[in-house]
Short mmCIF file of C-alpha atoms in Angstrom, two decimals:
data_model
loop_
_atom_site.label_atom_id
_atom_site.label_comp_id
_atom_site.label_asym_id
_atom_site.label_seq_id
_atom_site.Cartn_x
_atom_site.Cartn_y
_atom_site.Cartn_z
CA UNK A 12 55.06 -22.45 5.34
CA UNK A 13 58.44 -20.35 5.09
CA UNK A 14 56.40 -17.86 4.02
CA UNK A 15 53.43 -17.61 6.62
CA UNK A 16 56.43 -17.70 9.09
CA UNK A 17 57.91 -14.90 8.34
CA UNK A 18 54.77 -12.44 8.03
CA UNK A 19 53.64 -14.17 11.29
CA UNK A 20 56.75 -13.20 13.33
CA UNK A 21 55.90 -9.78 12.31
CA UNK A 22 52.47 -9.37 13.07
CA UNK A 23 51.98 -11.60 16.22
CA UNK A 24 48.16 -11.97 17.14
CA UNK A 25 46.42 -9.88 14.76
CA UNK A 26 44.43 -12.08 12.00
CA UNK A 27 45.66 -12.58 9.02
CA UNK A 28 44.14 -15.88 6.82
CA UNK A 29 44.77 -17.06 2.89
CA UNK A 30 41.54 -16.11 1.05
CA UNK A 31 42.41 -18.31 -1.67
CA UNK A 32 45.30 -18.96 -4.44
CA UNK A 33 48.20 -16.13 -3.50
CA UNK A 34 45.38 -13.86 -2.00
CA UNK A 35 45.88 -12.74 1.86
CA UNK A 36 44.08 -10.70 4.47
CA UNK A 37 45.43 -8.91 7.36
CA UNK A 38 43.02 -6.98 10.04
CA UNK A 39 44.13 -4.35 11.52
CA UNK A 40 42.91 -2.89 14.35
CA UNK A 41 43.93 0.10 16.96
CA UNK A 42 46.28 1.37 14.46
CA UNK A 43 47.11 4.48 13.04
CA UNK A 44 48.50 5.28 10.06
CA UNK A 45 51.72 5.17 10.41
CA UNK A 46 51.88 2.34 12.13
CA UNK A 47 50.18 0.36 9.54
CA UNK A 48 53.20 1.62 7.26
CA UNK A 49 55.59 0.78 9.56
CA UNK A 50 53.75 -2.61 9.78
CA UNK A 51 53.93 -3.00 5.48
CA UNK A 52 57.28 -1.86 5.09
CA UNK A 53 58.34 -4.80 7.85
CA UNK A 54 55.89 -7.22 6.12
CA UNK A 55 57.51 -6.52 2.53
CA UNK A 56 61.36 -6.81 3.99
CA UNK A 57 61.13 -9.88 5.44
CA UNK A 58 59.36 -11.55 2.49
CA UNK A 59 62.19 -10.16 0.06
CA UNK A 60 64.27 -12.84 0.00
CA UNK A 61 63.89 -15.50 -2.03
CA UNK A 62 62.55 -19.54 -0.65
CA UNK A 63 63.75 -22.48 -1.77
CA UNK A 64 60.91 -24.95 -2.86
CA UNK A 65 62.27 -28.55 -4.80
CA UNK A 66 65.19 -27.00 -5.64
CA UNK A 67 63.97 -23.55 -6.85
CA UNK A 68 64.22 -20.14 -5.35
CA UNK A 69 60.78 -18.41 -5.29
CA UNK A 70 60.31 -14.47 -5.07
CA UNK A 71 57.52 -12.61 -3.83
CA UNK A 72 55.95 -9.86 -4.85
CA UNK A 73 53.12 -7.52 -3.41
CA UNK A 74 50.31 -5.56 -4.29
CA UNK A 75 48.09 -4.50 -0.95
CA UNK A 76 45.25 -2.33 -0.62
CA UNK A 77 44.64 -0.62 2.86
CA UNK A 78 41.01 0.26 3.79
CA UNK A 79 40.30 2.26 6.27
CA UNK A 80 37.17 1.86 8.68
CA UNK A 81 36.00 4.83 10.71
CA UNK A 82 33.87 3.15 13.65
CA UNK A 83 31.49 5.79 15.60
#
């Protein structure tokens, strides 16, 4: 929950589910690119630090892939 807090007081109301296990999706929309960095880099700083669960500190770490749609 600590977790889904902190990416959601980043990205307000755009989408962004758990596909399964530690897999995530984010849409994007109306965004160019670098705002979508600007968006990542904020995303990946405020997940840095570590969260306590029972007594252990968990870390995060990222791997994201950024398609890009081109609607006509």
């Amino acid at each position: 929950i600590t977790f889904v807090k902190r990416i959601d007081t980043i990205i307000g109301e755009k989408s962004f589910a758990r596909v399964g296990g530690d897999e995530f999706a984010l849409i994007l929309e109306n965004m160019n690119a670098k705002e979508i960095d600007s968006l990542i880099y904020r995303i990946i700083e405020s997940t840095s630090e570590p969260v306590e669960y029972e007594k252990n500190f968990l870390k995060f770490s990222w791997t994201m892939y950024v398609p890009s749609v081109l609607t006509l």
